[in-house]
Structure formats: C-alpha cells, structure tokens
C-alpha cells in the first residue's frame, strides 16, 4: 500500500500503516474492509506468522503469541461459547486439561484470538455473538483479540478496540499480483497491465484482491474483460 491509496472519510485523511505493525501496537483490533478486500486472508496470515518462526521474522510483529483462529459464522447459534470453541478440538485430540491450558494462556495474555467474519454471522444470532465477544474480552482483559468485519456492517460495537481498514491495492501491488498470476505467461501479464493503464473503468475493478483475482481468471480464459462488477461476478 502507499499513501496515495488512503481514503478520506468525513473530511479526514486516513493514515496508512502496515497491518502487522498496527496489530503489534494494539492489543484489541477490529479489521474492517469491503467484500473481498482481504480481511480473512489477513487474519489467516497473522495466524501463520505467529505459528511459523521464519515468517514471523519477516513481519513487523515483535511479540510472539499462540494464535487461535475462529470462524464466527461456524459457531453454534444456540449457545455461543468462545472458550469452548477454542478448546473442544484440542480436547478431542488430547484430554480434558486442554481447557485449563487455554485458560492459563488467556489469563496471562500469551494468546491472540482471531475472530473472523462477524458480518457473516446470521442476523438472528449476531447480537448474541457480539455480547459473547464483549463478555469474553472483559473476562480475559490480557488476551489479545482481533475481529474482522465488513465496514458497512460494523457500528462501533466493541469498546476499547482500535479500528483499521484494509486499504485498496496500490498500483505496485496490482502489478505484482498480475505478474504472479501469469508468471508463466509474461506477455499476457503485460497486455493485461496495458489494458488497465488505458481503461480506467476496467482498472477500477482492481481495488480489491478478490476482484483482481476474478479479473485475472477471466482474462486467462477468454481475454475479454467486463467493465462492470456485476458482469464480472456473473461470469
């Protein structure tokens, strides 16, 4: 990302910072973004970075934690218990002491909980999910927590959480991703990049990683590019 991609909201220019640096500085964070902006990918990247030393050392993360990733829409709607969601699979593979192990990590703050896709939680259980997260954070104040949610679906529901929004892709990022997609067909990559440089309507479809990926798939298949999001999704 670069400063030119920062958006202005309510007349205020947003500051652009690396996501991992922001996570390191803020123990409680809500990651916002539009559909396909890369929120889930970012949370899974954090989980991988905290798990793999070689990846961790390449990031701006400084403190190591045990990561725990939870896909919020997959939780049972009748009773939302985040501690159970953390422990039940480990209990199945080990023994009943897994819960005590996680409780200790939560109490000492040696864990980061990655709660993904709050916006995809069914509407009839969203309030209960939000309350469960809030209660969990109060019960374990030292635990680090990251929640992802679509920008349009987030109404400042969590107290004490810093907010960060995934920036749109910079031109350099778009170029890097396209060359990655067509690494065995460099001429095709250059043709697509030329098309984006000369057609701002199609270039607008590269604002998010998901849209750009769909565009690359379409170009790989028939070289004819749609100039509207709805047509791109339809194809």
PDB file of C-alpha atoms in Angstrom:
ATOM      1  CA  UNK A   1       0.000   0.000   0.000  1.00  0.00           C
ATOM      2  CA  UNK A   2       1.061   3.602  -0.393  1.00  0.00           C
ATOM      3  CA  UNK A   3      -0.210   6.932   0.886  1.00  0.00           C
ATOM      4  CA  UNK A   4      -1.980   7.683  -2.381  1.00  0.00           C
ATOM      5  CA  UNK A   5      -4.384   4.803  -1.731  1.00  0.00           C
ATOM      6  CA  UNK A   6      -5.553   6.243   1.608  1.00  0.00           C
ATOM      7  CA  UNK A   7      -9.172   7.305   1.501  1.00  0.00           C
ATOM      8  CA  UNK A   8     -10.737  10.389   3.020  1.00  0.00           C
ATOM      9  CA  UNK A   9     -13.672   9.800   5.348  1.00  0.00           C
ATOM     10  CA  UNK A  10     -15.675  12.652   6.902  1.00  0.00           C
ATOM     11  CA  UNK A  11     -13.118  15.093   5.522  1.00  0.00           C
ATOM     12  CA  UNK A  12     -10.215  13.444   7.366  1.00  0.00           C
ATOM     13  CA  UNK A  13      -7.284  11.847   5.565  1.00  0.00           C
ATOM     14  CA  UNK A  14      -6.667   8.350   6.883  1.00  0.00           C
ATOM     15  CA  UNK A  15      -3.194   7.333   7.984  1.00  0.00           C
ATOM     16  CA  UNK A  16      -1.780   4.306   6.166  1.00  0.00           C
ATOM     17  CA  UNK A  17       0.249   1.833   8.238  1.00  0.00           C
ATOM     18  CA  UNK A  18       1.357  -1.784   7.715  1.00  0.00           C
ATOM     19  CA  UNK A  19      -1.287  -4.116   9.116  1.00  0.00           C
ATOM     20  CA  UNK A  20       1.097  -6.265  11.147  1.00  0.00           C
ATOM     21  CA  UNK A  21       2.619  -3.157  12.732  1.00  0.00           C
ATOM     22  CA  UNK A  22      -0.841  -1.946  13.749  1.00  0.00           C
ATOM     23  CA  UNK A  23      -1.688  -5.335  15.280  1.00  0.00           C
ATOM     24  CA  UNK A  24       1.554  -5.276  17.266  1.00  0.00           C
ATOM     25  CA  UNK A  25       0.724  -1.838  18.685  1.00  0.00           C
ATOM     26  CA  UNK A  26      -2.922  -2.547  19.552  1.00  0.00           C
ATOM     27  CA  UNK A  27      -3.953  -5.493  21.751  1.00  0.00           C
ATOM     28  CA  UNK A  28      -7.594  -5.209  20.653  1.00  0.00           C
ATOM     29  CA  UNK A  29      -8.303  -4.558  16.985  1.00  0.00           C
ATOM     30  CA  UNK A  30     -11.225  -4.612  14.562  1.00  0.00           C
ATOM     31  CA  UNK A  31     -10.113  -5.197  10.954  1.00  0.00           C
ATOM     32  CA  UNK A  32     -12.599  -3.622   8.542  1.00  0.00           C
ATOM     33  CA  UNK A  33     -12.911  -3.744   4.766  1.00  0.00           C
ATOM     34  CA  UNK A  34     -15.236  -4.290   1.867  1.00  0.00           C
ATOM     35  CA  UNK A  35     -16.120  -7.689   0.411  1.00  0.00           C
ATOM     36  CA  UNK A  36     -13.048  -9.398  -0.986  1.00  0.00           C
ATOM     37  CA  UNK A  37     -10.684  -6.811   0.489  1.00  0.00           C
ATOM     38  CA  UNK A  38      -8.562  -9.469   2.201  1.00  0.00           C
ATOM     39  CA  UNK A  39      -9.800  -9.458   5.811  1.00  0.00           C
ATOM     40  CA  UNK A  40      -9.885 -13.247   6.195  1.00  0.00           C
ATOM     41  CA  UNK A  41      -6.597 -13.617   4.346  1.00  0.00           C
ATOM     42  CA  UNK A  42      -5.020 -11.074   6.707  1.00  0.00           C
ATOM     43  CA  UNK A  43      -6.229 -12.929   9.821  1.00  0.00           C
ATOM     44  CA  UNK A  44      -5.008 -16.256   8.461  1.00  0.00           C
ATOM     45  CA  UNK A  45      -1.700 -14.627   7.573  1.00  0.00           C
ATOM     46  CA  UNK A  46      -1.387 -13.455  11.195  1.00  0.00           C
ATOM     47  CA  UNK A  47      -2.120 -16.988  12.403  1.00  0.00           C
ATOM     48  CA  UNK A  48       0.557 -18.343  10.080  1.00  0.00           C
ATOM     49  CA  UNK A  49       3.088 -15.673  11.088  1.00  0.00           C
ATOM     50  CA  UNK A  50       2.600 -16.384  14.798  1.00  0.00           C
ATOM     51  CA  UNK A  51       2.937 -20.123  14.077  1.00  0.00           C
ATOM     52  CA  UNK A  52       5.982 -20.121  11.802  1.00  0.00           C
ATOM     53  CA  UNK A  53       9.212 -18.536  13.052  1.00  0.00           C
ATOM     54  CA  UNK A  54      10.629 -17.947   9.572  1.00  0.00           C
ATOM     55  CA  UNK A  55       7.513 -15.990   8.546  1.00  0.00           C
ATOM     56  CA  UNK A  56       7.273 -14.183  11.897  1.00  0.00           C
ATOM     57  CA  UNK A  57      10.799 -12.823  11.476  1.00  0.00           C
ATOM     58  CA  UNK A  58       9.840 -11.206   8.147  1.00  0.00           C
ATOM     59  CA  UNK A  59       6.944  -9.267   9.687  1.00  0.00           C
ATOM     60  CA  UNK A  60       6.779  -6.203  11.908  1.00  0.00           C
ATOM     61  CA  UNK A  61       5.435  -8.348  14.738  1.00  0.00           C
ATOM     62  CA  UNK A  62       7.735  -8.300  17.752  1.00  0.00           C
ATOM     63  CA  UNK A  63       5.957 -10.332  20.436  1.00  0.00           C
ATOM     64  CA  UNK A  64       5.157 -13.998  19.902  1.00  0.00           C
ATOM     65  CA  UNK A  65       1.747 -15.381  20.896  1.00  0.00           C
ATOM     66  CA  UNK A  66      -0.087 -18.636  20.399  1.00  0.00           C
ATOM     67  CA  UNK A  67      -2.652 -17.918  17.648  1.00  0.00           C
ATOM     68  CA  UNK A  68      -6.210 -19.242  17.748  1.00  0.00           C
ATOM     69  CA  UNK A  69      -8.380 -18.719  14.659  1.00  0.00           C
ATOM     70  CA  UNK A  70     -12.175 -18.941  14.956  1.00  0.00           C
ATOM     71  CA  UNK A  71     -14.609 -18.576  12.046  1.00  0.00           C
ATOM     72  CA  UNK A  72     -17.508 -16.883  13.837  1.00  0.00           C
ATOM     73  CA  UNK A  73     -20.307 -17.968  11.415  1.00  0.00           C
ATOM     74  CA  UNK A  74     -19.440 -21.622  12.119  1.00  0.00           C
ATOM     75  CA  UNK A  75     -20.181 -21.338  15.851  1.00  0.00           C
ATOM     76  CA  UNK A  76     -23.411 -22.990  17.049  1.00  0.00           C
ATOM     77  CA  UNK A  77     -26.105 -20.324  17.202  1.00  0.00           C
ATOM     78  CA  UNK A  78     -27.953 -21.796  20.177  1.00  0.00           C
ATOM     79  CA  UNK A  79     -25.070 -21.245  22.626  1.00  0.00           C
ATOM     80  CA  UNK A  80     -22.030 -19.155  21.789  1.00  0.00           C
ATOM     81  CA  UNK A  81     -19.084 -20.114  23.989  1.00  0.00           C
ATOM     82  CA  UNK A  82     -15.725 -18.821  22.740  1.00  0.00           C
ATOM     83  CA  UNK A  83     -13.722 -20.761  25.311  1.00  0.00           C
ATOM     84  CA  UNK A  84     -15.387 -23.977  24.164  1.00  0.00           C
ATOM     85  CA  UNK A  85     -14.709 -23.030  20.540  1.00  0.00           C
ATOM     86  CA  UNK A  86     -11.035 -22.651  21.440  1.00  0.00           C
ATOM     87  CA  UNK A  87     -10.691 -25.880  23.350  1.00  0.00           C
ATOM     88  CA  UNK A  88     -13.039 -28.598  22.121  1.00  0.00           C
ATOM     89  CA  UNK A  89     -10.956 -29.790  19.146  1.00  0.00           C
ATOM     90  CA  UNK A  90      -7.792 -29.848  21.240  1.00  0.00           C
ATOM     91  CA  UNK A  91      -9.678 -31.731  23.964  1.00  0.00           C
ATOM     92  CA  UNK A  92     -10.767 -34.315  21.411  1.00  0.00           C
ATOM     93  CA  UNK A  93      -7.162 -34.959  20.435  1.00  0.00           C
ATOM     94  CA  UNK A  94      -5.612 -34.737  23.909  1.00  0.00           C
ATOM     95  CA  UNK A  95      -7.581 -34.724  27.159  1.00  0.00           C
ATOM     96  CA  UNK A  96      -9.748 -32.560  29.398  1.00  0.00           C
ATOM     97  CA  UNK A  97      -6.736 -30.491  30.514  1.00  0.00           C
ATOM     98  CA  UNK A  98      -6.825 -28.550  27.240  1.00  0.00           C
ATOM     99  CA  UNK A  99      -9.342 -26.130  28.746  1.00  0.00           C
ATOM    100  CA  UNK A 100      -7.062 -25.375  31.685  1.00  0.00           C
ATOM    101  CA  UNK A 101      -4.178 -24.869  29.262  1.00  0.00           C
ATOM    102  CA  UNK A 102      -6.133 -22.275  27.290  1.00  0.00           C
ATOM    103  CA  UNK A 103      -7.481 -20.586  30.409  1.00  0.00           C
ATOM    104  CA  UNK A 104      -3.922 -20.084  31.590  1.00  0.00           C
ATOM    105  CA  UNK A 105      -2.899 -18.602  28.241  1.00  0.00           C
ATOM    106  CA  UNK A 106      -5.889 -16.262  28.304  1.00  0.00           C
ATOM    107  CA  UNK A 107      -5.211 -15.131  31.869  1.00  0.00           C
ATOM    108  CA  UNK A 108      -1.521 -14.477  31.204  1.00  0.00           C
ATOM    109  CA  UNK A 109      -2.095 -12.817  27.821  1.00  0.00           C
ATOM    110  CA  UNK A 110       0.087 -15.232  25.870  1.00  0.00           C
ATOM    111  CA  UNK A 111      -2.502 -15.852  23.158  1.00  0.00           C
ATOM    112  CA  UNK A 112      -4.050 -13.929  20.258  1.00  0.00           C
ATOM    113  CA  UNK A 113      -7.650 -14.763  19.357  1.00  0.00           C
ATOM    114  CA  UNK A 114      -8.509 -14.166  15.686  1.00  0.00           C
ATOM    115  CA  UNK A 115     -12.293 -13.892  15.287  1.00  0.00           C
ATOM    116  CA  UNK A 116     -13.182 -13.852  11.612  1.00  0.00           C
ATOM    117  CA  UNK A 117     -16.232 -12.725   9.598  1.00  0.00           C
ATOM    118  CA  UNK A 118     -18.510 -11.103  12.166  1.00  0.00           C
ATOM    119  CA  UNK A 119     -20.578  -9.729   9.264  1.00  0.00           C
ATOM    120  CA  UNK A 120     -21.398 -13.271   8.086  1.00  0.00           C
ATOM    121  CA  UNK A 121     -22.955 -14.324  11.395  1.00  0.00           C
ATOM    122  CA  UNK A 122     -26.721 -14.923  10.899  1.00  0.00           C
ATOM    123  CA  UNK A 123     -28.720 -11.840  11.852  1.00  0.00           C
ATOM    124  CA  UNK A 124     -30.747 -13.679  14.484  1.00  0.00           C
ATOM    125  CA  UNK A 125     -27.590 -14.606  16.418  1.00  0.00           C
ATOM    126  CA  UNK A 126     -25.383 -11.575  15.730  1.00  0.00           C
ATOM    127  CA  UNK A 127     -26.328  -9.735  18.925  1.00  0.00           C
ATOM    128  CA  UNK A 128     -25.566 -12.839  20.997  1.00  0.00           C
ATOM    129  CA  UNK A 129     -22.228 -13.205  19.220  1.00  0.00           C
ATOM    130  CA  UNK A 130     -21.305  -9.574  19.894  1.00  0.00           C
ATOM    131  CA  UNK A 131     -22.271  -9.965  23.553  1.00  0.00           C
ATOM    132  CA  UNK A 132     -20.243 -13.180  23.799  1.00  0.00           C
ATOM    133  CA  UNK A 133     -17.160 -11.419  22.404  1.00  0.00           C
ATOM    134  CA  UNK A 134     -17.610  -8.451  24.735  1.00  0.00           C
ATOM    135  CA  UNK A 135     -18.040 -10.703  27.787  1.00  0.00           C
ATOM    136  CA  UNK A 136     -15.039 -12.781  26.741  1.00  0.00           C
ATOM    137  CA  UNK A 137     -12.871  -9.660  26.477  1.00  0.00           C
ATOM    138  CA  UNK A 138     -13.976  -8.485  29.928  1.00  0.00           C
ATOM    139  CA  UNK A 139     -13.307 -11.906  31.439  1.00  0.00           C
ATOM    140  CA  UNK A 140      -9.809 -12.091  29.931  1.00  0.00           C
ATOM    141  CA  UNK A 141      -8.558  -8.486  29.731  1.00  0.00           C
ATOM    142  CA  UNK A 142      -4.963  -9.505  28.976  1.00  0.00           C
ATOM    143  CA  UNK A 143      -5.778 -11.648  25.945  1.00  0.00           C
ATOM    144  CA  UNK A 144      -5.160 -10.084  22.545  1.00  0.00           C
ATOM    145  CA  UNK A 145      -8.193 -10.158  20.245  1.00  0.00           C
ATOM    146  CA  UNK A 146      -8.606  -9.353  16.552  1.00  0.00           C
ATOM    147  CA  UNK A 147     -12.082  -9.247  14.968  1.00  0.00           C
ATOM    148  CA  UNK A 148     -12.783  -8.897  11.238  1.00  0.00           C
ATOM    149  CA  UNK A 149     -15.973  -7.399   9.825  1.00  0.00           C
ATOM    150  CA  UNK A 150     -17.218  -5.698   6.696  1.00  0.00           C
ATOM    151  CA  UNK A 151     -17.066  -1.926   7.065  1.00  0.00           C
ATOM    152  CA  UNK A 152     -20.753  -1.438   6.227  1.00  0.00           C
ATOM    153  CA  UNK A 153     -21.829  -3.941   8.907  1.00  0.00           C
ATOM    154  CA  UNK A 154     -19.771  -2.526  11.780  1.00  0.00           C
ATOM    155  CA  UNK A 155     -21.377   0.069  14.036  1.00  0.00           C
ATOM    156  CA  UNK A 156     -18.636   0.607  16.652  1.00  0.00           C
ATOM    157  CA  UNK A 157     -19.930  -2.215  18.812  1.00  0.00           C
ATOM    158  CA  UNK A 158     -16.744  -3.031  20.746  1.00  0.00           C
ATOM    159  CA  UNK A 159     -15.372  -0.742  23.429  1.00  0.00           C
ATOM    160  CA  UNK A 160     -11.618  -0.489  23.755  1.00  0.00           C
ATOM    161  CA  UNK A 161     -10.900  -1.764  20.240  1.00  0.00           C
ATOM    162  CA  UNK A 162      -8.756   0.108  17.755  1.00  0.00           C
ATOM    163  CA  UNK A 163     -10.061   0.070  14.196  1.00  0.00           C
ATOM    164  CA  UNK A 164      -8.149  -0.433  10.975  1.00  0.00           C
ATOM    165  CA  UNK A 165      -9.474  -0.692   7.438  1.00  0.00           C
ATOM    166  CA  UNK A 166      -7.820  -2.674   4.663  1.00  0.00           C
ATOM    167  CA  UNK A 167      -6.535  -0.227   2.054  1.00  0.00           C
ATOM    168  CA  UNK A 168      -7.273  -0.674  -1.611  1.00  0.00           C
ATOM    169  CA  UNK A 169      -4.487  -2.192  -3.648  1.00  0.00           C
ATOM    170  CA  UNK A 170      -1.736   0.142  -4.843  1.00  0.00           C
ATOM    171  CA  UNK A 171      -0.605   0.116  -8.468  1.00  0.00           C
ATOM    172  CA  UNK A 172       2.579  -1.686  -7.462  1.00  0.00           C
ATOM    173  CA  UNK A 173       0.546  -4.359  -5.651  1.00  0.00           C
ATOM    174  CA  UNK A 174      -1.732  -4.815  -8.675  1.00  0.00           C
ATOM    175  CA  UNK A 175       1.305  -5.237 -10.921  1.00  0.00           C
ATOM    176  CA  UNK A 176       2.897  -7.761  -8.544  1.00  0.00           C
ATOM    177  CA  UNK A 177      -0.290  -9.835  -8.271  1.00  0.00           C
ATOM    178  CA  UNK A 178      -0.893  -9.891 -12.035  1.00  0.00           C
ATOM    179  CA  UNK A 179       2.692 -10.964 -12.724  1.00  0.00           C
ATOM    180  CA  UNK A 180       2.213 -13.686 -10.110  1.00  0.00           C
ATOM    181  CA  UNK A 181      -0.945 -14.924 -11.805  1.00  0.00           C
ATOM    182  CA  UNK A 182       0.739 -15.037 -15.220  1.00  0.00           C
ATOM    183  CA  UNK A 183       4.258 -15.943 -14.127  1.00  0.00           C
ATOM    184  CA  UNK A 184       4.498 -18.477 -16.976  1.00  0.00           C
ATOM    185  CA  UNK A 185       2.898 -16.089 -19.484  1.00  0.00           C
ATOM    186  CA  UNK A 186       4.698 -12.740 -19.021  1.00  0.00           C
ATOM    187  CA  UNK A 187       3.433 -11.373 -22.339  1.00  0.00           C
ATOM    188  CA  UNK A 188      -0.171 -11.918 -21.253  1.00  0.00           C
ATOM    189  CA  UNK A 189       0.578 -10.140 -17.972  1.00  0.00           C
ATOM    190  CA  UNK A 190       1.957  -7.111 -19.827  1.00  0.00           C
ATOM    191  CA  UNK A 191      -1.090  -6.999 -22.127  1.00  0.00           C
ATOM    192  CA  UNK A 192      -3.423  -7.003 -19.128  1.00  0.00           C
ATOM    193  CA  UNK A 193      -1.403  -4.269 -17.410  1.00  0.00           C
ATOM    194  CA  UNK A 194      -1.523  -2.165 -20.579  1.00  0.00           C
ATOM    195  CA  UNK A 195      -5.296  -2.622 -20.722  1.00  0.00           C
ATOM    196  CA  UNK A 196      -5.640  -1.438 -17.121  1.00  0.00           C
ATOM    197  CA  UNK A 197      -3.466   1.615 -17.802  1.00  0.00           C
ATOM    198  CA  UNK A 198      -5.591   2.686 -20.767  1.00  0.00           C
ATOM    199  CA  UNK A 199      -9.061   1.815 -19.466  1.00  0.00           C
ATOM    200  CA  UNK A 200      -9.864   3.402 -16.073  1.00  0.00           C
ATOM    201  CA  UNK A 201     -13.266   1.677 -15.961  1.00  0.00           C
ATOM    202  CA  UNK A 202     -11.702  -1.774 -16.004  1.00  0.00           C
ATOM    203  CA  UNK A 203      -8.879  -0.570 -13.742  1.00  0.00           C
ATOM    204  CA  UNK A 204     -11.498   0.265 -11.105  1.00  0.00           C
ATOM    205  CA  UNK A 205     -12.139  -3.494 -10.805  1.00  0.00           C
ATOM    206  CA  UNK A 206      -8.689  -3.976  -9.266  1.00  0.00           C
ATOM    207  CA  UNK A 207      -9.493  -2.181  -5.995  1.00  0.00           C
ATOM    208  CA  UNK A 208      -9.724  -5.425  -4.001  1.00  0.00           C
ATOM    209  CA  UNK A 209      -7.756  -8.698  -4.188  1.00  0.00           C
ATOM    210  CA  UNK A 210     -10.893 -10.752  -4.869  1.00  0.00           C
ATOM    211  CA  UNK A 211     -11.976  -8.580  -7.804  1.00  0.00           C
ATOM    212  CA  UNK A 212      -8.450  -8.565  -9.223  1.00  0.00           C
ATOM    213  CA  UNK A 213      -8.266 -12.365  -8.949  1.00  0.00           C
ATOM    214  CA  UNK A 214     -11.595 -12.726 -10.759  1.00  0.00           C
ATOM    215  CA  UNK A 215     -10.339 -10.355 -13.430  1.00  0.00           C
ATOM    216  CA  UNK A 216      -7.180 -12.448 -13.929  1.00  0.00           C
ATOM    217  CA  UNK A 217      -9.229 -15.649 -14.174  1.00  0.00           C
ATOM    218  CA  UNK A 218     -11.493 -14.046 -16.767  1.00  0.00           C
ATOM    219  CA  UNK A 219      -8.546 -12.739 -18.776  1.00  0.00           C
ATOM    220  CA  UNK A 220      -6.803 -16.116 -18.645  1.00  0.00           C
ATOM    221  CA  UNK A 221      -9.905 -17.835 -20.021  1.00  0.00           C
ATOM    222  CA  UNK A 222     -11.024 -15.608 -22.880  1.00  0.00           C
ATOM    223  CA  UNK A 223      -9.092 -12.286 -22.852  1.00  0.00           C
ATOM    224  CA  UNK A 224     -12.364 -10.324 -22.933  1.00  0.00           C
ATOM    225  CA  UNK A 225     -12.781  -8.171 -19.851  1.00  0.00           C
ATOM    226  CA  UNK A 226     -16.071  -6.869 -18.466  1.00  0.00           C
ATOM    227  CA  UNK A 227     -16.171  -3.259 -17.317  1.00  0.00           C
ATOM    228  CA  UNK A 228     -18.738  -3.685 -14.542  1.00  0.00           C
ATOM    229  CA  UNK A 229     -18.523  -5.536 -11.227  1.00  0.00           C
ATOM    230  CA  UNK A 230     -21.913  -7.174 -11.710  1.00  0.00           C
ATOM    231  CA  UNK A 231     -20.855  -8.625 -15.063  1.00  0.00           C
ATOM    232  CA  UNK A 232     -17.553  -9.820 -13.617  1.00  0.00           C
ATOM    233  CA  UNK A 233     -19.333 -11.620 -10.743  1.00  0.00           C
ATOM    234  CA  UNK A 234     -21.885 -13.093 -13.168  1.00  0.00           C
ATOM    235  CA  UNK A 235     -19.164 -14.623 -15.344  1.00  0.00           C
TER     236      UNK A 235
END
